[in-house]
Amino acid sequence: MLEKIRMNLNRWKLYKESLKKNHPKKAKLLTSFETLFGAFCIAMLLRQFIVQSSLVFSGSMIPTLAIDDRLIVNKLIYKFNDPERGDIVLFNSPYNDGKQYVKRLIALPGESLEIRRGIIYINEEPIIFPGVTIRRDYSFKEKIKIPKDSYFMMGDNRANSADSRIWGTTH
């Protein structure tokens, strides 16, 4: 198999050298095409496995993220590190409708969570996120335990956010 690949690469190299001598304009065009094709392949690999661009389509993360803000998402980070409370995460919709949501990770697996008058309590301790000002949130949620391999997500604009308070924990 490797021998066949080597043989084909050598034939390609000889063809390009012949083209350079006999048809320099075609050779330049071919070189440009090779460069563009290589860049396209690298971009597709990056997008598939390493980074992703995403658009914020709702106001659920205001004031942290505005509608139409563009995010560049690192797809590898959670392969090397565990998610942490306060991370802003892009994840697939719990409704399996092909959409992706951007929310803040609030509670981790195994923790207890309760919301009283808009204040989040994790394991009976109130949680405040530096730089996040929550206005007009007087929601209540009875104490729950976050299941193994699940997370509780909420938008920063809590009064106007469909999040884990509505659809439960996410994986």
CSV table of N, CA and C in Angstrom, one decimal:
chain,number,residue,atom,x,y,z
A,1,MET,N,0.8,-1.2,0.0
A,1,MET,CA,0.0,0.0,0.0
A,1,MET,C,0.9,1.3,0.0
A,2,LEU,N,1.8,1.3,0.9
A,2,LEU,CA,2.8,2.4,1.0
A,2,LEU,C,3.6,2.6,-0.3
A,3,GLU,N,3.9,1.5,-0.9
A,3,GLU,CA,4.7,1.5,-2.1
A,3,GLU,C,3.9,2.1,-3.2
A,4,LYS,N,2.6,1.8,-3.3
A,4,LYS,CA,1.7,2.3,-4.3
A,4,LYS,C,1.6,3.8,-4.2
A,5,ILE,N,1.5,4.3,-2.9
A,5,ILE,CA,1.3,5.7,-2.6
A,5,ILE,C,2.6,6.4,-3.1
A,6,ARG,N,3.8,5.9,-2.7
A,6,ARG,CA,5.1,6.4,-3.1
A,6,ARG,C,5.2,6.5,-4.6
A,7,MET,N,4.8,5.5,-5.3
A,7,MET,CA,4.9,5.4,-6.7
A,7,MET,C,4.0,6.5,-7.4
A,8,ASN,N,2.8,6.6,-6.9
A,8,ASN,CA,1.9,7.7,-7.4
A,8,ASN,C,2.4,9.1,-7.1
A,9,LEU,N,3.0,9.3,-6.0
A,9,LEU,CA,3.5,10.6,-5.6
A,9,LEU,C,4.7,10.9,-6.6
A,10,ASN,N,5.5,9.9,-6.9
A,10,ASN,CA,6.6,10.2,-7.8
A,10,ASN,C,6.1,10.5,-9.2
A,11,ARG,N,5.1,9.8,-9.6
A,11,ARG,CA,4.5,10.1,-11.0
A,11,ARG,C,3.9,11.5,-11.0
A,12,TRP,N,3.3,11.9,-9.9
A,12,TRP,CA,2.7,13.2,-9.8
A,12,TRP,C,3.8,14.3,-9.9
A,13,LYS,N,4.9,14.0,-9.2
A,13,LYS,CA,6.1,14.9,-9.2
A,13,LYS,C,6.7,15.1,-10.6
A,14,LEU,N,6.8,14.0,-11.3
A,14,LEU,CA,7.4,14.0,-12.6
A,14,LEU,C,6.4,14.7,-13.6
A,15,TYR,N,5.1,14.5,-13.4
A,15,TYR,CA,4.1,15.2,-14.2
A,15,TYR,C,4.2,16.7,-14.0
A,16,LYS,N,4.3,17.2,-12.8
A,16,LYS,CA,4.4,18.6,-12.5
A,16,LYS,C,5.7,19.2,-13.1
A,17,GLU,N,6.8,18.5,-13.0
A,17,GLU,CA,8.1,19.0,-13.6
A,17,GLU,C,7.9,19.1,-15.1
A,18,SER,N,7.3,18.1,-15.7
A,18,SER,CA,7.1,18.2,-17.2
A,18,SER,C,6.2,19.3,-17.5
A,19,LEU,N,5.2,19.6,-16.8
A,19,LEU,CA,4.2,20.7,-17.0
A,19,LEU,C,4.9,22.0,-16.8
A,20,LYS,N,5.8,22.1,-15.9
A,20,LYS,CA,6.6,23.3,-15.6
A,20,LYS,C,7.4,23.7,-16.8
A,21,LYS,N,8.0,22.7,-17.5
A,21,LYS,CA,8.9,23.0,-18.6
A,21,LYS,C,8.0,23.3,-19.9
A,22,ASN,N,7.0,22.6,-20.1
A,22,ASN,CA,6.2,22.7,-21.3
A,22,ASN,C,5.1,23.7,-21.3
A,23,HIS,N,4.5,23.9,-20.1
A,23,HIS,CA,3.3,24.8,-20.0
A,23,HIS,C,3.4,25.5,-18.6
A,24,PRO,N,4.2,26.5,-18.5
A,24,PRO,CA,4.4,27.2,-17.2
A,24,PRO,C,3.2,27.8,-16.6
A,25,LYS,N,2.3,28.3,-17.5
A,25,LYS,CA,1.0,28.9,-16.9
A,25,LYS,C,0.1,27.8,-16.3
A,26,LYS,N,0.0,26.7,-17.0
A,26,LYS,CA,-0.8,25.6,-16.4
A,26,LYS,C,-0.1,25.1,-15.1
A,27,ALA,N,1.2,25.1,-15.1
A,27,ALA,CA,1.9,24.6,-13.9
A,27,ALA,C,1.6,25.6,-12.7
A,28,LYS,N,1.6,26.9,-12.9
A,28,LYS,CA,1.3,27.8,-11.9
A,28,LYS,C,-0.2,27.6,-11.4
A,29,LEU,N,-1.1,27.4,-12.3
A,29,LEU,CA,-2.5,27.2,-12.0
A,29,LEU,C,-2.6,25.9,-11.1
A,30,LEU,N,-1.9,24.9,-11.5
A,30,LEU,CA,-2.0,23.6,-10.8
A,30,LEU,C,-1.4,23.8,-9.4
A,31,THR,N,-0.3,24.6,-9.3
A,31,THR,CA,0.3,24.8,-7.9
A,31,THR,C,-0.7,25.6,-7.1
A,32,SER,N,-1.4,26.6,-7.6
A,32,SER,CA,-2.4,27.4,-6.9
A,32,SER,C,-3.5,26.4,-6.4
A,33,PHE,N,-4.0,25.6,-7.3
A,33,PHE,CA,-5.0,24.6,-7.0
A,33,PHE,C,-4.6,23.7,-5.8
A,34,GLU,N,-3.3,23.2,-5.9
A,34,GLU,CA,-2.8,22.3,-4.8
A,34,GLU,C,-2.8,23.1,-3.5
A,35,THR,N,-2.4,24.3,-3.5
A,35,THR,CA,-2.3,25.1,-2.3
A,35,THR,C,-3.7,25.3,-1.7
A,36,LEU,N,-4.7,25.7,-2.6
A,36,LEU,CA,-6.1,25.9,-2.1
A,36,LEU,C,-6.7,24.6,-1.6
A,37,PHE,N,-6.4,23.5,-2.3
A,37,PHE,CA,-7.0,22.2,-1.9
A,37,PHE,C,-6.4,21.8,-0.5
A,38,GLY,N,-5.1,22.0,-0.3
A,38,GLY,CA,-4.5,21.7,0.9
A,38,GLY,C,-5.0,22.5,2.1
A,39,ALA,N,-5.2,23.8,1.8
A,39,ALA,CA,-5.7,24.7,2.8
A,39,ALA,C,-7.2,24.3,3.2
A,40,PHE,N,-8.0,24.0,2.2
A,40,PHE,CA,-9.3,23.5,2.4
A,40,PHE,C,-9.4,22.3,3.3
A,41,CYS,N,-8.5,21.3,3.0
A,41,CYS,CA,-8.4,20.0,3.7
A,41,CYS,C,-8.1,20.3,5.2
A,42,ILE,N,-7.1,21.2,5.4
A,42,ILE,CA,-6.7,21.6,6.8
A,42,ILE,C,-7.8,22.3,7.5
A,43,ALA,N,-8.5,23.2,6.8
A,43,ALA,CA,-9.6,23.9,7.4
A,43,ALA,C,-10.7,22.9,7.8
A,44,MET,N,-11.0,21.9,7.0
A,44,MET,CA,-12.1,21.0,7.3
A,44,MET,C,-11.7,20.1,8.5
A,45,LEU,N,-10.4,19.7,8.5
A,45,LEU,CA,-10.0,18.9,9.7
A,45,LEU,C,-10.0,19.7,11.0
A,46,LEU,N,-9.6,21.0,10.9
A,46,LEU,CA,-9.7,21.9,12.1
A,46,LEU,C,-11.1,22.0,12.6
A,47,ARG,N,-12.0,22.3,11.6
A,47,ARG,CA,-13.4,22.5,12.0
A,47,ARG,C,-14.1,21.2,12.5
A,48,GLN,N,-13.7,20.1,12.0
A,48,GLN,CA,-14.3,18.8,12.4
A,48,GLN,C,-13.8,18.4,13.8
A,49,PHE,N,-12.5,18.6,14.1
A,49,PHE,CA,-12.0,18.1,15.3
A,49,PHE,C,-11.4,19.1,16.4
A,50,ILE,N,-11.1,20.3,16.0
A,50,ILE,CA,-10.4,21.2,16.9
A,50,ILE,C,-11.2,22.5,17.2
A,51,VAL,N,-11.6,23.2,16.3
A,51,VAL,CA,-12.3,24.5,16.5
A,51,VAL,C,-13.6,24.6,15.7
A,52,GLN,N,-14.5,25.4,16.2
A,52,GLN,CA,-15.8,25.6,15.5
A,52,GLN,C,-16.2,27.0,15.7
A,53,SER,N,-16.8,27.6,14.7
A,53,SER,CA,-17.4,29.0,14.8
A,53,SER,C,-18.9,28.8,15.1
A,54,SER,N,-19.4,29.7,16.0
A,54,SER,CA,-20.8,29.6,16.3
A,54,SER,C,-21.3,31.0,16.5
A,55,LEU,N,-22.6,31.2,16.2
A,55,LEU,CA,-23.3,32.5,16.3
A,55,LEU,C,-24.2,32.4,17.4
A,56,VAL,N,-24.3,33.5,18.3
A,56,VAL,CA,-25.2,33.6,19.4
A,56,VAL,C,-26.5,34.1,18.8
A,57,PHE,N,-27.6,33.2,18.8
A,57,PHE,CA,-28.8,33.6,18.2
A,57,PHE,C,-29.9,34.1,19.1
A,58,SER,N,-29.7,34.1,20.4
A,58,SER,CA,-30.7,34.5,21.4
A,58,SER,C,-30.1,35.5,22.4
A,59,GLY,N,-30.9,36.1,23.2
A,59,GLY,CA,-30.4,37.0,24.2
A,59,GLY,C,-30.3,36.4,25.6
A,60,SER,N,-30.2,35.1,25.6
A,60,SER,CA,-30.2,34.4,26.9
A,60,SER,C,-28.9,34.6,27.7
A,61,MET,N,-27.8,35.1,27.0
A,61,MET,CA,-26.6,35.3,27.7
A,61,MET,C,-26.2,36.8,27.9
A,62,ILE,N,-27.2,37.7,27.6
A,62,ILE,CA,-26.9,39.1,27.8
A,62,ILE,C,-26.8,39.3,29.3
A,63,PRO,N,-25.8,40.1,29.8
A,63,PRO,CA,-24.9,41.0,29.1
A,63,PRO,C,-23.6,40.4,28.7
A,64,THR,N,-23.3,39.1,29.0
A,64,THR,CA,-22.0,38.5,28.7
A,64,THR,C,-21.9,38.4,27.2
A,65,LEU,N,-22.9,37.9,26.5
A,65,LEU,CA,-22.8,37.7,25.1
A,65,LEU,C,-24.1,38.3,24.5
A,66,ALA,N,-23.9,39.1,23.4
A,66,ALA,CA,-25.0,39.7,22.7
A,66,ALA,C,-25.5,38.9,21.6
A,67,ILE,N,-26.7,39.2,21.1
A,67,ILE,CA,-27.2,38.5,19.9
A,67,ILE,C,-26.3,38.8,18.8
A,68,ASP,N,-26.0,37.8,17.9
A,68,ASP,CA,-25.1,37.9,16.8
A,68,ASP,C,-23.7,38.0,17.1
A,69,ASP,N,-23.3,37.8,18.4
A,69,ASP,CA,-21.9,37.7,18.7
A,69,ASP,C,-21.4,36.4,18.1
A,70,ARG,N,-20.1,36.3,17.6
A,70,ARG,CA,-19.6,35.1,17.1
A,70,ARG,C,-18.6,34.5,18.1
A,71,LEU,N,-18.7,33.2,18.3
A,71,LEU,CA,-17.8,32.5,19.2
A,71,LEU,C,-16.9,31.6,18.4
A,72,ILE,N,-15.7,31.4,18.8
A,72,ILE,CA,-14.8,30.4,18.3
A,72,ILE,C,-14.6,29.4,19.5
A,73,VAL,N,-15.1,28.2,19.2
A,73,VAL,CA,-15.2,27.2,20.3
A,73,VAL,C,-14.1,26.2,20.2
A,74,ASN,N,-13.4,25.9,21.3
A,74,ASN,CA,-12.3,24.9,21.3
A,74,ASN,C,-13.0,23.5,21.6
A,75,LYS,N,-12.9,22.6,20.6
A,75,LYS,CA,-13.6,21.3,20.8
A,75,LYS,C,-12.7,20.3,21.6
A,76,LEU,N,-11.5,20.6,21.8
A,76,LEU,CA,-10.6,19.7,22.4
A,76,LEU,C,-10.5,19.9,23.9
A,77,ILE,N,-10.9,21.1,24.4
A,77,ILE,CA,-10.6,21.4,25.8
A,77,ILE,C,-11.1,20.4,26.8
A,78,TYR,N,-12.3,19.8,26.6
A,78,TYR,CA,-12.8,18.9,27.6
A,78,TYR,C,-12.3,17.4,27.4
A,79,LYS,N,-11.5,17.2,26.4
A,79,LYS,CA,-10.8,16.0,26.3
A,79,LYS,C,-9.6,15.9,27.2
A,80,PHE,N,-9.1,17.1,27.6
A,80,PHE,CA,-7.9,17.2,28.5
A,80,PHE,C,-8.2,17.7,29.9
A,81,ASN,N,-9.3,18.5,30.0
A,81,ASN,CA,-9.7,19.1,31.3
A,81,ASN,C,-11.2,18.8,31.5
A,82,ASP,N,-11.6,18.7,32.8
A,82,ASP,CA,-13.0,18.6,33.1
A,82,ASP,C,-13.6,19.9,33.1
A,83,PRO,N,-14.9,20.0,32.7
A,83,PRO,CA,-15.6,21.3,32.7
A,83,PRO,C,-15.7,21.8,34.1
A,84,GLU,N,-15.6,23.1,34.2
A,84,GLU,CA,-15.7,23.8,35.5
A,84,GLU,C,-16.9,24.7,35.6
A,85,ARG,N,-17.3,24.9,36.9
A,85,ARG,CA,-18.4,25.8,37.1
A,85,ARG,C,-18.1,27.2,36.6
A,86,GLY,N,-19.0,27.8,35.9
A,86,GLY,CA,-18.8,29.1,35.3
A,86,GLY,C,-18.3,29.1,33.9
A,87,ASP,N,-17.9,28.0,33.3
A,87,ASP,CA,-17.5,27.9,31.9
A,87,ASP,C,-18.7,28.2,31.0
A,88,ILE,N,-18.5,28.9,29.9
A,88,ILE,CA,-19.5,29.2,28.9
A,88,ILE,C,-19.3,28.1,27.9
A,89,VAL,N,-20.4,27.3,27.7
A,89,VAL,CA,-20.4,26.1,26.9
A,89,VAL,C,-21.3,26.1,25.8
A,90,LEU,N,-20.9,25.6,24.6
A,90,LEU,CA,-21.7,25.4,23.5
A,90,LEU,C,-22.1,23.9,23.5
A,91,PHE,N,-23.4,23.6,23.4
A,91,PHE,CA,-23.8,22.2,23.5
A,91,PHE,C,-25.0,22.0,22.6
A,92,ASN,N,-25.3,20.7,22.2
A,92,ASN,CA,-26.4,20.4,21.4
A,92,ASN,C,-27.7,20.5,22.2
A,93,SER,N,-28.8,21.0,21.5
A,93,SER,CA,-30.1,21.2,22.1
A,93,SER,C,-30.6,20.0,22.7
A,94,PRO,N,-31.2,20.1,23.9
A,94,PRO,CA,-31.8,18.9,24.5
A,94,PRO,C,-33.0,18.4,23.8
A,95,TYR,N,-33.6,19.2,22.8
A,95,TYR,CA,-34.7,18.8,22.1
A,95,TYR,C,-34.4,18.1,20.8
A,96,ASN,N,-33.1,17.8,20.6
A,96,ASN,CA,-32.6,17.1,19.4
A,96,ASN,C,-33.1,17.7,18.1
A,97,ASP,N,-33.1,19.0,18.0
A,97,ASP,CA,-33.6,19.7,16.9
A,97,ASP,C,-32.5,20.3,16.0
A,98,GLY,N,-31.3,19.8,16.2
A,98,GLY,CA,-30.1,20.2,15.4
A,98,GLY,C,-29.5,21.6,15.8
A,99,LYS,N,-30.1,22.3,16.8
A,99,LYS,CA,-29.6,23.6,17.2
A,99,LYS,C,-28.5,23.3,18.3
A,100,GLN,N,-27.8,24.4,18.5
A,100,GLN,CA,-26.8,24.4,19.6
A,100,GLN,C,-27.1,25.6,20.5
A,101,TYR,N,-26.9,25.4,21.8
A,101,TYR,CA,-27.2,26.4,22.8
A,101,TYR,C,-25.8,26.9,23.4
A,102,VAL,N,-25.8,28.1,23.8
A,102,VAL,CA,-24.7,28.7,24.6
A,102,VAL,C,-25.2,29.0,26.0
A,103,LYS,N,-24.7,28.4,27.0
A,103,LYS,CA,-25.1,28.7,28.4
A,103,LYS,C,-23.9,28.6,29.3
A,104,ARG,N,-24.1,29.0,30.5
A,104,ARG,CA,-23.1,29.0,31.6
A,104,ARG,C,-23.3,27.7,32.4
A,105,LEU,N,-22.2,27.0,32.6
A,105,LEU,CA,-22.2,25.7,33.4
A,105,LEU,C,-22.4,26.2,34.9
A,106,ILE,N,-23.5,25.7,35.5
A,106,ILE,CA,-23.8,26.1,36.9
A,106,ILE,C,-23.4,25.0,37.9
A,107,ALA,N,-23.9,23.8,37.6
A,107,ALA,CA,-23.7,22.7,38.6
A,107,ALA,C,-23.1,21.5,37.9
A,108,LEU,N,-22.2,20.8,38.7
A,108,LEU,CA,-21.5,19.7,38.2
A,108,LEU,C,-22.1,18.4,38.7
A,109,PRO,N,-21.7,17.2,38.1
A,109,PRO,CA,-22.3,16.0,38.5
A,109,PRO,C,-22.1,15.7,40.0
A,110,GLY,N,-23.1,15.2,40.6
A,110,GLY,CA,-23.0,14.8,42.0
A,110,GLY,C,-23.3,16.0,43.0
A,111,GLU,N,-23.4,17.2,42.5
A,111,GLU,CA,-23.7,18.4,43.4
A,111,GLU,C,-25.2,18.5,43.6
A,112,SER,N,-25.6,19.1,44.7
A,112,SER,CA,-27.0,19.5,44.9
A,112,SER,C,-27.2,20.9,44.5
A,113,LEU,N,-28.3,21.2,43.9
A,113,LEU,CA,-28.6,22.6,43.4
A,113,LEU,C,-30.0,23.0,43.9
A,114,GLU,N,-30.1,24.2,44.3
A,114,GLU,CA,-31.4,24.8,44.7
A,114,GLU,C,-31.3,26.2,44.3
A,115,ILE,N,-32.5,26.7,43.9
A,115,ILE,CA,-32.6,28.2,43.5
A,115,ILE,C,-33.7,28.8,44.4
A,116,ARG,N,-33.3,29.8,45.2
A,116,ARG,CA,-34.3,30.5,46.0
A,116,ARG,C,-34.2,31.9,45.7
A,117,ARG,N,-35.4,32.5,45.3
A,117,ARG,CA,-35.5,33.9,44.9
A,117,ARG,C,-34.4,34.3,44.0
A,118,GLY,N,-34.0,33.5,43.0
A,118,GLY,CA,-33.1,33.8,42.0
A,118,GLY,C,-31.6,33.5,42.4
A,119,ILE,N,-31.4,33.2,43.7
A,119,ILE,CA,-30.0,32.9,44.2
A,119,ILE,C,-29.8,31.4,44.1
A,120,ILE,N,-28.6,31.1,43.4
A,120,ILE,CA,-28.3,29.7,43.2
A,120,ILE,C,-27.5,29.2,44.4
A,121,TYR,N,-27.9,28.0,44.9
A,121,TYR,CA,-27.2,27.4,46.0
A,121,TYR,C,-26.6,26.0,45.5
A,122,ILE,N,-25.3,25.9,45.6
A,122,ILE,CA,-24.7,24.6,45.3
A,122,ILE,C,-24.2,24.0,46.6
A,123,ASN,N,-24.7,22.8,46.9
A,123,ASN,CA,-24.3,22.2,48.2
A,123,ASN,C,-24.5,23.1,49.3
A,124,GLU,N,-25.6,23.8,49.3
A,124,GLU,CA,-26.1,24.7,50.4
A,124,GLU,C,-25.3,26.1,50.4
A,125,GLU,N,-24.3,26.3,49.5
A,125,GLU,CA,-23.6,27.5,49.5
A,125,GLU,C,-24.1,28.4,48.3
A,126,PRO,N,-24.3,29.7,48.6
A,126,PRO,CA,-24.7,30.6,47.5
A,126,PRO,C,-23.5,30.8,46.5
A,127,ILE,N,-23.9,30.8,45.2
A,127,ILE,CA,-22.9,30.9,44.2
A,127,ILE,C,-23.1,32.3,43.5
A,128,ILE,N,-22.0,33.0,43.3
A,128,ILE,CA,-22.0,34.2,42.5
A,128,ILE,C,-20.9,34.1,41.5
A,129,PHE,N,-21.2,34.5,40.3
A,129,PHE,CA,-20.2,34.5,39.2
A,129,PHE,C,-19.7,35.9,39.0
A,130,PRO,N,-18.4,36.1,39.2
A,130,PRO,CA,-17.8,37.5,39.0
A,130,PRO,C,-18.0,38.0,37.6
A,131,GLY,N,-18.5,39.3,37.6
A,131,GLY,CA,-18.7,39.9,36.3
A,131,GLY,C,-20.1,39.7,35.7
A,132,VAL,N,-20.9,38.8,36.3
A,132,VAL,CA,-22.2,38.5,35.8
A,132,VAL,C,-23.2,39.2,36.8
A,133,THR,N,-24.0,40.1,36.2
A,133,THR,CA,-25.0,40.8,37.0
A,133,THR,C,-26.3,40.2,36.6
A,134,ILE,N,-27.0,39.6,37.5
A,134,ILE,CA,-28.3,39.1,37.3
A,134,ILE,C,-29.4,40.0,37.8
A,135,ARG,N,-30.3,40.4,36.9
A,135,ARG,CA,-31.4,41.3,37.2
A,135,ARG,C,-32.7,40.6,37.0
A,136,ARG,N,-33.7,40.9,37.8
A,136,ARG,CA,-35.1,40.4,37.7
A,136,ARG,C,-35.2,38.9,37.7
A,137,ASP,N,-34.4,38.2,38.5
A,137,ASP,CA,-34.6,36.8,38.5
A,137,ASP,C,-35.1,36.4,39.9
A,138,TYR,N,-36.3,36.0,40.0
A,138,TYR,CA,-36.8,35.6,41.3
A,138,TYR,C,-37.3,34.1,41.2
A,139,SER,N,-36.6,33.3,40.4
A,139,SER,CA,-37.0,31.9,40.2
A,139,SER,C,-36.7,31.1,41.4
A,140,PHE,N,-37.5,30.0,41.5
A,140,PHE,CA,-37.3,29.0,42.5
A,140,PHE,C,-37.1,27.6,41.9
A,141,LYS,N,-36.3,26.8,42.4
A,141,LYS,CA,-36.2,25.4,42.0
A,141,LYS,C,-35.9,24.6,43.2
A,142,GLU,N,-36.7,23.6,43.4
A,142,GLU,CA,-36.5,22.7,44.6
A,142,GLU,C,-35.1,22.1,44.5
A,143,LYS,N,-34.6,21.6,45.6
A,143,LYS,CA,-33.3,21.0,45.6
A,143,LYS,C,-33.3,19.7,44.8
A,144,ILE,N,-32.3,19.7,43.9
A,144,ILE,CA,-32.1,18.5,43.1
A,144,ILE,C,-30.6,18.0,43.2
A,145,LYS,N,-30.4,16.8,42.9
A,145,LYS,CA,-29.0,16.3,42.8
A,145,LYS,C,-28.7,16.1,41.4
A,146,ILE,N,-27.6,16.6,40.9
A,146,ILE,CA,-27.2,16.5,39.5
A,146,ILE,C,-26.7,15.1,39.2
A,147,PRO,N,-27.3,14.4,38.3
A,147,PRO,CA,-26.9,13.0,38.0
A,147,PRO,C,-25.5,12.9,37.5
A,148,LYS,N,-24.9,11.7,37.6
A,148,LYS,CA,-23.6,11.4,37.1
A,148,LYS,C,-23.6,11.7,35.6
A,149,ASP,N,-22.5,12.3,35.1
A,149,ASP,CA,-22.3,12.7,33.6
A,149,ASP,C,-23.3,13.7,33.1
A,150,SER,N,-23.9,14.5,34.0
A,150,SER,CA,-24.8,15.5,33.6
A,150,SER,C,-24.4,16.9,34.2
A,151,TYR,N,-24.9,17.9,33.6
A,151,TYR,CA,-24.6,19.3,34.1
A,151,TYR,C,-25.9,20.1,34.1
A,152,PHE,N,-25.9,21.2,34.9
A,152,PHE,CA,-27.0,22.1,35.0
A,152,PHE,C,-26.5,23.4,34.4
A,153,MET,N,-27.2,23.8,33.3
A,153,MET,CA,-26.8,25.0,32.5
A,153,MET,C,-27.9,26.1,32.7
A,154,MET,N,-27.4,27.4,32.7
A,154,MET,CA,-28.3,28.5,32.8
A,154,MET,C,-27.7,29.6,32.0
A,155,GLY,N,-28.6,30.5,31.4
A,155,GLY,CA,-28.2,31.7,30.7
A,155,GLY,C,-28.0,32.8,31.7
A,156,ASP,N,-27.1,33.7,31.4
A,156,ASP,CA,-26.9,34.9,32.3
A,156,ASP,C,-28.1,35.8,32.3
A,157,ASN,N,-28.9,35.9,31.3
A,157,ASN,CA,-30.1,36.7,31.3
A,157,ASN,C,-31.2,35.8,31.8
A,158,ARG,N,-31.2,35.4,33.1
A,158,ARG,CA,-32.0,34.4,33.6
A,158,ARG,C,-33.5,34.6,33.5
A,159,ALA,N,-33.9,35.8,33.5
A,159,ALA,CA,-35.4,36.1,33.4
A,159,ALA,C,-35.9,35.8,32.0
A,160,ASN,N,-35.0,35.7,31.0
A,160,ASN,CA,-35.3,35.5,29.6
A,160,ASN,C,-34.5,34.3,29.0
A,161,SER,N,-34.3,33.3,29.7
A,161,SER,CA,-33.5,32.2,29.3
A,161,SER,C,-34.2,30.8,29.4
A,162,ALA,N,-34.3,30.1,28.3
A,162,ALA,CA,-34.8,28.7,28.4
A,162,ALA,C,-33.5,27.9,28.7
A,163,ASP,N,-33.5,27.2,29.9
A,163,ASP,CA,-32.3,26.5,30.3
A,163,ASP,C,-32.6,25.3,31.1
A,164,SER,N,-31.7,24.8,31.9
A,164,SER,CA,-31.9,23.6,32.6
A,164,SER,C,-33.0,23.7,33.6
A,165,ARG,N,-33.5,24.9,34.0
A,165,ARG,CA,-34.6,25.0,34.8
A,165,ARG,C,-35.9,24.5,34.1
A,166,ILE,N,-35.9,24.5,32.8
A,166,ILE,CA,-37.0,24.1,32.0
A,166,ILE,C,-36.8,22.7,31.5
A,167,TRP,N,-35.7,22.4,30.9
A,167,TRP,CA,-35.5,21.1,30.2
A,167,TRP,C,-34.6,20.1,31.0
A,168,GLY,N,-34.2,20.5,32.2
A,168,GLY,CA,-33.4,19.5,33.0
A,168,GLY,C,-31.9,19.6,32.7
A,169,THR,N,-31.2,18.6,33.2
A,169,THR,CA,-29.8,18.6,33.0
A,169,THR,C,-29.4,18.1,31.6
A,170,THR,N,-28.2,18.4,31.3
A,170,THR,CA,-27.7,18.0,29.9
A,170,THR,C,-26.4,17.2,30.1
A,171,HIS,N,-26.0,16.5,29.1
A,171,HIS,CA,-24.8,15.7,29.1
A,171,HIS,C,-23.7,16.3,28.4
